[in-house]
Amino acid sequence: MALNIATFVFNPFRENTYVVWDETGECAVIDAGNYSAAEDRALAEFFAEKKLKPVLALNTHGHVDHILGVHYLATTYDTPLAMHGDDGFLVDSCVEYGRIYGFEVAGKPAVSRDLKGEDEVRFGNTTLKIIHTPGHTPGHVCFYEPESKALFTGDTLFRESIGRTDLPGGDYRWIMQSIIDLLLPLGGDVAIYPGHGPSSTLGHEALYNPFVTEVLGG
């Protein structure tokens, strides 16, 4: 089983939205950030081209730039949203937060499945492991597919950077503990797909990420 990954860069925050699928044709959308009609159309055309059935919206966390497209998926494809309940306060306030950043949020997404306390999520023949990585937000999670060694890090870990911790619920000590104790042990050859910016590997981050090397004493 091979995990297929497509990346879309959406909305003014240039957020990475990932479509992941396997040989069954079922797909999950990780951090649906599509905002404009053109971005909605780009997703729809991709689903049609690849003959994909969106069955799940997965969110690493609840910040508004990562959930802008959830309403579109729910209303167009009846796609349920799964995310960690500790970020519920961010979803509840997404309309107000959206206005602060200049977004008109279509509506507060309904969380169909709370991933708090869960170890994995499935679609098609694919199983993604859930890793709770608080720090950027209290309920932040990463999704990991061991066979493909693909890790979707949201805003916990970027190429040579980390997510900000000065927003409500953020904590620098937590985010570094999440990275050092939970992500790096997965192995240097694991590819990371972050919420913003280019992909990387855990090995690269262990050597060149200044936040990581400061903690590791590199």
Coordinates of C-alpha atoms in Angstrom, one line a residue:
M1 CA 0.0 0.0 0.0
A2 CA 1.4 3.3 -1.1
L3 CA 0.2 6.6 0.4
N4 CA -0.3 9.2 -2.3
I5 CA 0.2 12.9 -1.2
A6 CA -0.8 16.0 -3.0
T7 CA -0.1 19.5 -1.7
F8 CA -2.1 22.6 -2.2
V9 CA -1.1 26.1 -0.9
F10 CA -4.2 27.9 0.0
N11 CA -5.5 31.3 1.4
P12 CA -3.5 34.4 2.2
F13 CA -1.6 32.7 5.0
R14 CA -0.1 30.2 2.4
E15 CA -1.3 27.3 4.4
N16 CA -0.5 23.7 3.2
T17 CA -3.5 21.6 2.6
Y18 CA -2.8 17.9 1.9
V19 CA -4.9 15.4 0.1
V20 CA -3.8 11.8 0.9
W21 CA -5.2 8.7 -0.7
D22 CA -4.6 5.0 -1.4
E23 CA -5.5 2.5 -4.0
T24 CA -9.2 2.4 -2.8
G25 CA -9.8 5.9 -4.1
E26 CA -10.9 7.1 -0.7
C27 CA -9.0 10.2 0.5
A28 CA -8.6 12.4 3.5
V29 CA -8.0 16.1 3.4
I30 CA -5.5 17.3 6.1
D31 CA -6.0 20.9 7.2
A32 CA -8.4 22.1 4.5
G33 CA -7.5 25.7 4.1
N34 CA -9.2 26.5 0.8
Y35 CA -10.9 29.9 1.0
S36 CA -11.7 31.3 -2.4
A37 CA -14.0 29.9 -5.0
A38 CA -11.0 29.2 -7.2
E39 CA -9.4 27.2 -4.4
D40 CA -12.6 25.2 -3.9
R41 CA -12.6 24.5 -7.6
A42 CA -9.0 23.4 -7.6
L43 CA -9.8 20.8 -5.0
A44 CA -13.0 19.6 -6.8
E45 CA -11.2 19.3 -10.1
F46 CA -8.4 17.3 -8.4
F47 CA -10.9 14.9 -6.8
A48 CA -12.5 14.4 -10.2
E49 CA -9.3 14.0 -12.1
K50 CA -8.0 11.4 -9.7
K51 CA -11.4 9.8 -9.2
L52 CA -11.2 10.3 -5.4
K53 CA -13.9 10.2 -2.8
P54 CA -13.3 12.5 0.1
V55 CA -14.3 10.7 3.2
L56 CA -12.6 12.5 6.0
A57 CA -11.4 16.0 6.9
L58 CA -8.5 15.8 9.4
N59 CA -7.1 18.8 11.3
T60 CA -3.8 19.0 13.0
H61 CA -5.2 21.9 15.0
G62 CA -8.0 24.5 15.1
H63 CA -6.4 27.8 13.9
V64 CA -8.6 29.5 11.4
D65 CA -6.2 29.3 8.4
H66 CA -6.3 25.5 8.7
I67 CA -10.1 25.1 8.9
L68 CA -11.3 27.6 6.2
G69 CA -12.2 24.8 3.8
V70 CA -13.9 22.4 6.2
H71 CA -17.3 24.0 5.6
Y72 CA -16.9 23.5 1.9
L73 CA -16.0 19.8 2.3
A74 CA -18.9 19.2 4.7
T75 CA -21.5 20.9 2.5
T76 CA -20.2 19.6 -0.9
Y77 CA -19.1 16.0 0.0
D78 CA -20.6 15.4 3.4
T79 CA -17.1 15.0 4.8
P80 CA -16.9 14.7 8.6
L81 CA -14.3 16.6 10.6
A82 CA -11.9 14.9 13.0
M83 CA -9.7 16.8 15.3
H84 CA -8.5 16.9 19.0
G85 CA -11.1 18.3 21.4
D86 CA -8.6 20.4 23.3
D87 CA -8.7 22.8 20.3
G88 CA -12.5 23.2 20.5
F89 CA -12.2 26.7 21.9
L90 CA -10.4 27.7 18.7
V91 CA -13.1 26.3 16.5
D92 CA -15.8 27.9 18.7
S93 CA -14.2 31.3 18.1
C94 CA -13.1 30.8 14.5
V95 CA -15.6 33.3 13.1
E96 CA -14.4 36.1 15.4
Y97 CA -10.7 35.2 14.9
G98 CA -11.3 35.1 11.2
R99 CA -12.5 38.7 11.1
I100 CA -9.4 39.8 13.0
Y101 CA -7.2 38.3 10.3
G102 CA -9.5 39.5 7.4
F103 CA -11.2 36.2 6.7
E104 CA -15.0 35.8 6.4
V105 CA -15.5 32.3 7.8
A106 CA -18.5 30.6 6.2
G107 CA -19.6 29.0 9.5
K108 CA -18.3 27.3 12.6
P109 CA -17.2 23.8 11.6
A110 CA -18.9 20.9 13.4
V111 CA -16.5 18.4 14.8
S112 CA -17.8 14.9 14.1
R113 CA -15.0 13.0 15.8
D114 CA -12.9 14.0 18.8
L115 CA -9.4 12.5 18.4
K116 CA -8.6 13.1 22.1
G117 CA -7.3 9.8 23.5
E118 CA -7.3 8.1 20.1
D119 CA -4.2 6.4 18.7
E120 CA -5.1 6.2 15.0
V121 CA -7.6 7.2 12.3
R122 CA -8.4 5.2 9.2
F123 CA -9.7 5.7 5.7
G124 CA -9.6 3.2 2.8
N125 CA -6.8 0.8 3.5
T126 CA -4.8 3.5 5.3
T127 CA -4.1 3.9 9.0
L128 CA -2.6 7.1 10.2
K129 CA -1.2 7.2 13.7
I130 CA -2.2 10.1 15.9
I131 CA 0.5 11.8 17.9
H132 CA -0.6 14.5 20.3
T133 CA 1.9 17.3 20.1
P134 CA 0.7 20.2 22.3
G135 CA 2.6 23.5 22.2
H136 CA 1.4 25.5 19.2
T137 CA -2.1 24.8 20.5
P138 CA -3.2 22.5 23.3
G139 CA -4.9 20.0 21.0
H140 CA -2.4 19.9 18.2
V141 CA -1.8 16.5 16.7
C142 CA 0.5 15.1 14.0
F143 CA -0.5 12.3 11.6
Y144 CA 2.0 9.6 10.8
E145 CA 1.9 6.8 8.2
P146 CA 4.7 4.4 9.1
E147 CA 5.0 2.5 5.9
S148 CA 5.5 5.6 3.8
K149 CA 7.3 7.3 6.6
A150 CA 5.2 10.4 6.1
L151 CA 4.6 12.7 9.0
F152 CA 2.1 15.6 8.8
T153 CA 3.4 18.1 11.4
G154 CA 0.9 20.9 11.0
D155 CA 2.3 23.9 12.8
T156 CA 4.4 22.0 15.3
L157 CA 7.5 21.6 13.2
F158 CA 8.5 23.4 10.0
R159 CA 11.7 23.2 7.9
E160 CA 14.3 24.8 10.1
S161 CA 11.7 26.4 12.4
I162 CA 8.8 25.6 14.7
G163 CA 5.3 26.9 15.2
R164 CA 4.7 30.1 17.2
T165 CA 3.8 29.7 20.8
D166 CA 2.6 33.2 21.7
L167 CA -1.0 32.6 20.6
P168 CA -3.8 31.5 23.1
G169 CA -2.9 28.1 24.4
G170 CA 0.6 28.1 23.1
D171 CA 3.6 26.9 25.2
Y172 CA 7.2 26.9 24.1
R173 CA 8.2 24.2 26.6
W174 CA 5.5 21.9 25.4
I175 CA 6.2 22.3 21.7
M176 CA 9.9 21.5 22.2
Q177 CA 9.1 18.5 24.4
S178 CA 6.7 17.3 21.7
I179 CA 9.4 17.6 19.0
I180 CA 12.2 16.2 20.9
D181 CA 10.4 13.4 22.7
L182 CA 7.7 12.4 20.2
L183 CA 8.7 13.3 16.7
L184 CA 12.5 13.0 16.4
P185 CA 12.5 9.4 17.7
L186 CA 10.5 8.3 14.6
G187 CA 13.7 8.4 12.6
G188 CA 15.8 10.7 10.5
D189 CA 14.4 9.3 7.2
V190 CA 10.9 10.3 8.0
A191 CA 9.6 13.0 5.7
I192 CA 7.7 15.9 7.3
Y193 CA 4.9 17.7 5.6
P194 CA 4.3 20.9 7.6
G195 CA 1.4 23.3 7.7
H196 CA 3.4 26.1 6.0
G197 CA 6.5 26.1 3.8
P198 CA 8.5 23.3 2.2
S199 CA 8.8 19.7 3.2
S200 CA 11.8 18.3 5.1
T201 CA 13.0 15.3 7.0
L202 CA 13.4 14.7 10.7
G203 CA 17.1 14.1 10.1
H204 CA 17.5 17.5 8.5
E205 CA 15.7 19.1 11.4
A206 CA 17.8 17.4 13.9
L207 CA 20.9 18.8 12.3
Y208 CA 19.8 22.3 11.0
N209 CA 16.7 23.4 12.9
P210 CA 18.1 26.1 15.3
F211 CA 15.4 25.5 17.9
V212 CA 16.1 21.8 17.9
T213 CA 19.9 22.0 18.0
E214 CA 19.7 24.5 20.8
V215 CA 17.9 22.0 23.0
L216 CA 20.0 19.1 21.8
G217 CA 23.2 21.0 22.4
G218 CA 24.2 20.8 18.7

